[in-house]
mmCIF file of C-alpha atoms in Angstrom:
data_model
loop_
_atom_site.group_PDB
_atom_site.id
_atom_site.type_symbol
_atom_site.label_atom_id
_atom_site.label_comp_id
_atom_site.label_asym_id
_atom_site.label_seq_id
_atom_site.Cartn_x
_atom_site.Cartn_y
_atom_site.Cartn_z
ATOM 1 C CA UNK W 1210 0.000 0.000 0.000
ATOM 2 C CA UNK W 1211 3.174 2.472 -0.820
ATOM 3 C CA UNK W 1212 6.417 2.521 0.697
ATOM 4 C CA UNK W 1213 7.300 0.784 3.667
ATOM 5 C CA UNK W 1214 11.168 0.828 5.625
ATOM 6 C CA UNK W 1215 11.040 -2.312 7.207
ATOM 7 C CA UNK W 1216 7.580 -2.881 8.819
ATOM 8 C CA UNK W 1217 7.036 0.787 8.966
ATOM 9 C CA UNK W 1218 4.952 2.269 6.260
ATOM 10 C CA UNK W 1219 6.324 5.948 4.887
ATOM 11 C CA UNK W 1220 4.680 8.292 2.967
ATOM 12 C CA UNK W 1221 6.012 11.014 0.223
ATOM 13 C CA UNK W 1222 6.505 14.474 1.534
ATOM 14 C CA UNK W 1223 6.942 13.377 5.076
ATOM 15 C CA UNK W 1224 10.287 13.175 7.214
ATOM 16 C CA UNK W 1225 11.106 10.022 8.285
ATOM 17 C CA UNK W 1226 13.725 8.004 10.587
ATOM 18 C CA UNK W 1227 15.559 5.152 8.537
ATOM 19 C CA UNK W 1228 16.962 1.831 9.952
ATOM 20 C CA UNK W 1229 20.303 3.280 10.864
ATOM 21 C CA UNK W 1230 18.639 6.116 13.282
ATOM 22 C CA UNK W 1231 19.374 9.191 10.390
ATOM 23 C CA UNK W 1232 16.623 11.604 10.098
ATOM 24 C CA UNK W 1233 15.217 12.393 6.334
ATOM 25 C CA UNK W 1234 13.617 15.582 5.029
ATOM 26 C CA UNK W 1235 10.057 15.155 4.150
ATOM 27 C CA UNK W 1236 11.530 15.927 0.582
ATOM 28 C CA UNK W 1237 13.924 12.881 0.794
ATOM 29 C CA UNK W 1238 11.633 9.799 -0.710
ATOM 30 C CA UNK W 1239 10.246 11.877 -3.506
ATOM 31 C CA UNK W 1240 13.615 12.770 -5.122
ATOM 32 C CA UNK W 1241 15.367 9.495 -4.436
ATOM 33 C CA UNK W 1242 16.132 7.152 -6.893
ATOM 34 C CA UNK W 1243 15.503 3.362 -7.064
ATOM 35 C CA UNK W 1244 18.689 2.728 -5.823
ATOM 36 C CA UNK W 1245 18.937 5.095 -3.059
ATOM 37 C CA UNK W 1246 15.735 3.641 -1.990
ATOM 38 C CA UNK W 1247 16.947 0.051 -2.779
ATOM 39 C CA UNK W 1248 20.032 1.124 -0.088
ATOM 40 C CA UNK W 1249 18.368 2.448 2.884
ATOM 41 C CA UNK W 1250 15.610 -0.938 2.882
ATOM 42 C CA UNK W 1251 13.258 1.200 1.509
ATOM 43 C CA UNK W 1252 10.384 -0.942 -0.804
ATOM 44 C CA UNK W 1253 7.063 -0.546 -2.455
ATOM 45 C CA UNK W 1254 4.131 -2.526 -1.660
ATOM 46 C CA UNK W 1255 1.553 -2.821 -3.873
ATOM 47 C CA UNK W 1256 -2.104 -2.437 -2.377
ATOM 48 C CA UNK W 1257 -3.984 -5.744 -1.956
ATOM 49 C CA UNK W 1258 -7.174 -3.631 -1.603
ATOM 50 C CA UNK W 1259 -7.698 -0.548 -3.244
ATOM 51 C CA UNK W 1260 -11.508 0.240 -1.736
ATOM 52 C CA UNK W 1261 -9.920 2.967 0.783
ATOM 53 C CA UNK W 1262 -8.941 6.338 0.356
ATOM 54 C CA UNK W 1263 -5.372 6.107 0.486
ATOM 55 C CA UNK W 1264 -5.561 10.417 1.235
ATOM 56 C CA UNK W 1265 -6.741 9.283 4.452
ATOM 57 C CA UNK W 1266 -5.683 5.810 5.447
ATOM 58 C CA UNK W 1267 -3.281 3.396 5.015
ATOM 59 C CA UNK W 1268 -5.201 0.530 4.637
ATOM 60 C CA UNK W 1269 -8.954 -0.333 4.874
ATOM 61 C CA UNK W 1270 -8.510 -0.709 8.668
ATOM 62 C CA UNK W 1271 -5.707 1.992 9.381
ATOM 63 C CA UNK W 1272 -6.208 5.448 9.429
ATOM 64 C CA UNK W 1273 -3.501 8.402 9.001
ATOM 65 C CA UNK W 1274 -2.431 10.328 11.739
ATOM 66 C CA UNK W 1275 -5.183 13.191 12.544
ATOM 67 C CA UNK W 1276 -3.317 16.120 14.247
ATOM 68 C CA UNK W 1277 0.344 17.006 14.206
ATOM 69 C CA UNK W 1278 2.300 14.784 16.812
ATOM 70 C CA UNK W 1279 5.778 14.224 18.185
ATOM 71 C CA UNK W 1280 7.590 11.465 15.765
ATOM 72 C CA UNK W 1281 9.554 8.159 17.844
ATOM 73 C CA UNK W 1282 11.530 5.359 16.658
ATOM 74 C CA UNK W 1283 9.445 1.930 17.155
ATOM 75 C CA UNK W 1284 10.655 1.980 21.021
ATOM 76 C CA UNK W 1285 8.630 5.642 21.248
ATOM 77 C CA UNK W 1286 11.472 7.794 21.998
ATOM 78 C CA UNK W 1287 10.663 10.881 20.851
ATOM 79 C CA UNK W 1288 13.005 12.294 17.480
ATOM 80 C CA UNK W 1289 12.838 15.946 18.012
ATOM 81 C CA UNK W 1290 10.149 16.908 14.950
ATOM 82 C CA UNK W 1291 6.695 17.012 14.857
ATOM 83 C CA UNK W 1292 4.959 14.572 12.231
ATOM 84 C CA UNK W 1293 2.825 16.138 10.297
ATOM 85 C CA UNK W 1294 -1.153 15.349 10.247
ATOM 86 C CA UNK W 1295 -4.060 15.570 7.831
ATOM 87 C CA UNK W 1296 -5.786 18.349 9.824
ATOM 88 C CA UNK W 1297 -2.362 20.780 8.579
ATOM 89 C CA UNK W 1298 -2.246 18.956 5.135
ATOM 90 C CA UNK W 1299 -5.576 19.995 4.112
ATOM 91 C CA UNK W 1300 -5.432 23.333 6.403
ATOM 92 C CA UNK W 1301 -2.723 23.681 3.991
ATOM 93 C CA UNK W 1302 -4.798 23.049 1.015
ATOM 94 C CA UNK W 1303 -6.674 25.525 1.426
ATOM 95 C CA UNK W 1304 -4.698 28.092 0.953
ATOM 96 C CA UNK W 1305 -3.704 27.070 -1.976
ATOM 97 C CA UNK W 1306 -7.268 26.473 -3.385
ATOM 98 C CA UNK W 1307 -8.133 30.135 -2.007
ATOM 99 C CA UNK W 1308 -4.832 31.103 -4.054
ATOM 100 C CA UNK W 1309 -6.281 29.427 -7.119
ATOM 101 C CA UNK W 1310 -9.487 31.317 -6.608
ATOM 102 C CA UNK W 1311 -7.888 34.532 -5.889
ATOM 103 C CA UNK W 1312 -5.167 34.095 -9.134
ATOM 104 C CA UNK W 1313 -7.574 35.143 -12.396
ATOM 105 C CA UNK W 1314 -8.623 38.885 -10.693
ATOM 106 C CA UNK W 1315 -5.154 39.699 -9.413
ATOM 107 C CA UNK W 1316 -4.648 41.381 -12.328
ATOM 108 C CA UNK W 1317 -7.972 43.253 -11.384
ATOM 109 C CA UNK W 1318 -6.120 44.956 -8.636
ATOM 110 C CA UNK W 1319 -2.728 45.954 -9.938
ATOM 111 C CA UNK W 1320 -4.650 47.210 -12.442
ATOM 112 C CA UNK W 1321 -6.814 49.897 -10.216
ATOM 113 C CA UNK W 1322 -3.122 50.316 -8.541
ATOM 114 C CA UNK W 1323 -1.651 51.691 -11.284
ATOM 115 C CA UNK W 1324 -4.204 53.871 -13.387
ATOM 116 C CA UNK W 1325 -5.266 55.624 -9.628
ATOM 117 C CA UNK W 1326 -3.009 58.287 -7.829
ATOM 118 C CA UNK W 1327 -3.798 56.653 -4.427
ATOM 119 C CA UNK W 1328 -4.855 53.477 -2.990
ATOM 120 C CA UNK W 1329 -7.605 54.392 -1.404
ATOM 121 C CA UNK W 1330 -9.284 55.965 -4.779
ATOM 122 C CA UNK W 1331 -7.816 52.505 -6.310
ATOM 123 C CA UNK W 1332 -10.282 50.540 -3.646
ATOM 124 C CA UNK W 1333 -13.081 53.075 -4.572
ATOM 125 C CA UNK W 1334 -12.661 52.541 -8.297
ATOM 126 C CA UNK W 1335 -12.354 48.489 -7.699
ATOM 127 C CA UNK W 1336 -15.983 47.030 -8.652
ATOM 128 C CA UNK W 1337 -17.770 46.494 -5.151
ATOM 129 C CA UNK W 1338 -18.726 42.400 -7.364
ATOM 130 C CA UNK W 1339 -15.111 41.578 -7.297
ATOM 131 C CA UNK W 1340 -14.202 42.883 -3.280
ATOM 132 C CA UNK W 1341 -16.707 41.272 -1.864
ATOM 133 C CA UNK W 1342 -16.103 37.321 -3.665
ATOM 134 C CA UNK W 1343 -12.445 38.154 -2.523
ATOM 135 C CA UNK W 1344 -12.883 38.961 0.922
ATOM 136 C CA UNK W 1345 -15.543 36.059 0.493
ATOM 137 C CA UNK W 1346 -12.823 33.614 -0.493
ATOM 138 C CA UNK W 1347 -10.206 34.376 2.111
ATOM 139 C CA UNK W 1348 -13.651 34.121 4.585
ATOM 140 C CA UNK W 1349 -14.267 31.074 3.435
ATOM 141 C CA UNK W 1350 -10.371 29.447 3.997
ATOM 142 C CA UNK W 1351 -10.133 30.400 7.512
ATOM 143 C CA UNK W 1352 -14.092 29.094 8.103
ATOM 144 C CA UNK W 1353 -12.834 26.144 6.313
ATOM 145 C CA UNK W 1354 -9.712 25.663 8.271
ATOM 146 C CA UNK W 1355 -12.028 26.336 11.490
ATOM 147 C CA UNK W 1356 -13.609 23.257 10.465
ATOM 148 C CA UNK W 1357 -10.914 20.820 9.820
ATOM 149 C CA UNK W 1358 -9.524 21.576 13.290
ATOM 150 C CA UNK W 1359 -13.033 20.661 14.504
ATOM 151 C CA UNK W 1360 -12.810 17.383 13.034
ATOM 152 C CA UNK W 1361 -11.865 14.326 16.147
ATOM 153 C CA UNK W 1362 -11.598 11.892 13.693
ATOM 154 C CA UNK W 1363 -10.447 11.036 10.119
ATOM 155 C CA UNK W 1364 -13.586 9.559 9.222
ATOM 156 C CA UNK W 1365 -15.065 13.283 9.486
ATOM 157 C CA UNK W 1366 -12.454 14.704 8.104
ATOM 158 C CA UNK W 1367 -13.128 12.945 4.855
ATOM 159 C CA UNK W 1368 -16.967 14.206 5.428
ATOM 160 C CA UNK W 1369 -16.139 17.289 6.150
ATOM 161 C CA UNK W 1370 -14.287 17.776 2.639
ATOM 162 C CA UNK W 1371 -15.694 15.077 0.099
ATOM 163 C CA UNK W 1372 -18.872 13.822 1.604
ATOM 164 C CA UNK W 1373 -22.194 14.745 -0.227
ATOM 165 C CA UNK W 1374 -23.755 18.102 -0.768
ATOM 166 C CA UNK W 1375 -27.535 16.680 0.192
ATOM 167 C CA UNK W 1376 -28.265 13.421 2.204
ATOM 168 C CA UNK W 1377 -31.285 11.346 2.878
ATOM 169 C CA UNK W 1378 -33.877 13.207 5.425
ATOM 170 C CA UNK W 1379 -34.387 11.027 8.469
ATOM 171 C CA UNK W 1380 -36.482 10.668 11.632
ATOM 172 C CA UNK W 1381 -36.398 8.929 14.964
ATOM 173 C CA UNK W 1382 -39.499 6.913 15.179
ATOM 174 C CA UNK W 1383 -41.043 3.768 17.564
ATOM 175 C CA UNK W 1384 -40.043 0.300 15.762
ATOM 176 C CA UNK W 1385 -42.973 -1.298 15.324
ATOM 177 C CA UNK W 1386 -43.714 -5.360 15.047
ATOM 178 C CA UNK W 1387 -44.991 -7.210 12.285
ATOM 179 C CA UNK W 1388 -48.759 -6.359 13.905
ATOM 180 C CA UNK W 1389 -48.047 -2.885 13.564
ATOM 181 C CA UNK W 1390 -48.067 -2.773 17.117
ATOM 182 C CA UNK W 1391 -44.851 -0.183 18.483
ATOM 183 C CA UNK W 1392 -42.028 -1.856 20.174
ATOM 184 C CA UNK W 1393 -41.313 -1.360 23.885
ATOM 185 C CA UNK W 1394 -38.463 -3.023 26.156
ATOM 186 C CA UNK W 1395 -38.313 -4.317 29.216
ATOM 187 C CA UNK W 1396 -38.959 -0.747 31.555
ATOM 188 C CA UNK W 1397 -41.705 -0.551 28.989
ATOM 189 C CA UNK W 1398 -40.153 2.449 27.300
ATOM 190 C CA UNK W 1399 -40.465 2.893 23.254
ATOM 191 C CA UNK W 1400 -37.712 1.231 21.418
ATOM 192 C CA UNK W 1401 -37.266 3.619 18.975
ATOM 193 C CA UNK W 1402 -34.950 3.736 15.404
ATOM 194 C CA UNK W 1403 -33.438 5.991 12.583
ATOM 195 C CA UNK W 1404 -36.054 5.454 8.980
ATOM 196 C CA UNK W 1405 -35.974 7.588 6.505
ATOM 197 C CA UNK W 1406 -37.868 10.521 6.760
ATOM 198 C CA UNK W 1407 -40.940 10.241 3.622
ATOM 199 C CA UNK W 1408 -42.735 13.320 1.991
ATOM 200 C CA UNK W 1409 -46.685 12.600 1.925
ATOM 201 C CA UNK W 1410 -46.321 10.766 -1.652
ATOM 202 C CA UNK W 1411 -43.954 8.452 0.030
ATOM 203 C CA UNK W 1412 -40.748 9.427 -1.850
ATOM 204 C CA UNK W 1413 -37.497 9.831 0.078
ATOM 205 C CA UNK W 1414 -36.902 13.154 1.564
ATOM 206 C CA UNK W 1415 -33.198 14.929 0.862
ATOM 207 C CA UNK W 1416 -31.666 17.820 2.758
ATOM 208 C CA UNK W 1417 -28.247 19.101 2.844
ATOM 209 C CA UNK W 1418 -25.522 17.692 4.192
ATOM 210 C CA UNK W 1419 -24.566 20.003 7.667
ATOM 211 C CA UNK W 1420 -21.268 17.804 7.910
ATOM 212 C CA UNK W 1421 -19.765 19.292 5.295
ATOM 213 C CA UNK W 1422 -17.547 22.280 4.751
ATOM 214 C CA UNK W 1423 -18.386 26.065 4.111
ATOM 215 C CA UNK W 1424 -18.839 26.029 0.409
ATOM 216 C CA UNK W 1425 -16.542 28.683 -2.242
ATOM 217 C CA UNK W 1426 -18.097 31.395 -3.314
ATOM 218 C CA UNK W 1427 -18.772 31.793 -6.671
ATOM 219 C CA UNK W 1428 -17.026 34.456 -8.900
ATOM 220 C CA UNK W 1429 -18.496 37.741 -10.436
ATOM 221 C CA UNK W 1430 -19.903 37.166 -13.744
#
């Protein structure tokens, strides 16, 4: 499932420890060459099961690490750098997709720069459109990054950033039996359970997902 020093699985971009105690820069793996990998131990393992998303785990079962930590050797001695997690990854990422965003109207604002005598008649002249979907975009990286750090686990994390714009409505209801009679347990209390939630024609209701992050704005037209 990717590179692996002994038992120990590595990942590009990443500083690592290798067998002999010598600390690599997170730049090391990616620039190496077969043989430099072929002398530190260093070997690829091809993944046996590719239904996981290898951005966030390491196998099927294994998750990456969450939030930045101190990196040990295998007896947990600490190394003296911090390992980097997904939360800063994709904190990361964000930045550069608000950088992306921000990139086509640059040109918008050197522009009012240079044909106005001051910057504040250059910010008057700007079109009101274009501030407001930048100071929307930069809004919406730090709310973004607000969120990731929110996340306790990786499986929300993924949510969070991939999972679906709308979901299936639902509702907590009394199970019933096959009389049609409700459920209770022993304390006589309502056993209740999770169904999806049906409009009055009996189709499937959909909402939006609330687990996911603050959507981009959408540029001027």
């Amino acid at each position: 499932m990717g590179y692996y020093i002994g038992s120990r699985a590595i990942a590009l971009d990443v500083p690592f420890t290798d067998l002999d105690g010598v600390q690599r820069p997170a730049n090391w793996l990616r620039n190496a060459t077969a043989r430099d990998r072929e002398l530190l131990g260093i070997v690829w393992q091809q993944p046996t099961d590719s239904g996981y998303d290898q951005r966030f785990y390491w196998s099927p079962t294994l998750a990456k690490q969450l939030n930045d930590e101190p990196a040990v050797d295998a007896d947990g001695k600490e190394l003296g750098y911090t390992q980097t997690g997904l939360k800063t990854q994709w904190k990361s990422t964000q930045e550069q997709i608000a950088q992306s965003l921000l990139a086509p109207s640059d040109w918008r604002v050197v522009k009012e720069l240079e044909v106005n005598s001051s910057f504040a008649a250059a910010k008057t002249a700007f079109p009101t459109s274009w501030q407001t979907y930048r100071a929307a975009v930069r809004t919406s990286c730090n709310t973004r990054q607000t969120e990731i750090d929110a996340c306790s686990t990786v499986d929300e994390l993924k949510e969070l950033l991939f999972g679906s714009a709308t979901i299936v409505k639902t509702k907590e209801q009394q199970k019933t039996d096959d009389d049609g009679k409700g459920v209770v347990d022993e304390d006589d209390k309502p056993v209740m359970e999770t169904v999806n939630d049906l409009d009055s024609d009996g189709n499937i209701q959909m909402i939006a997902n609330p687990a996911i992050a603050t959507a981009w704005p959408t540029e001027p037209s």
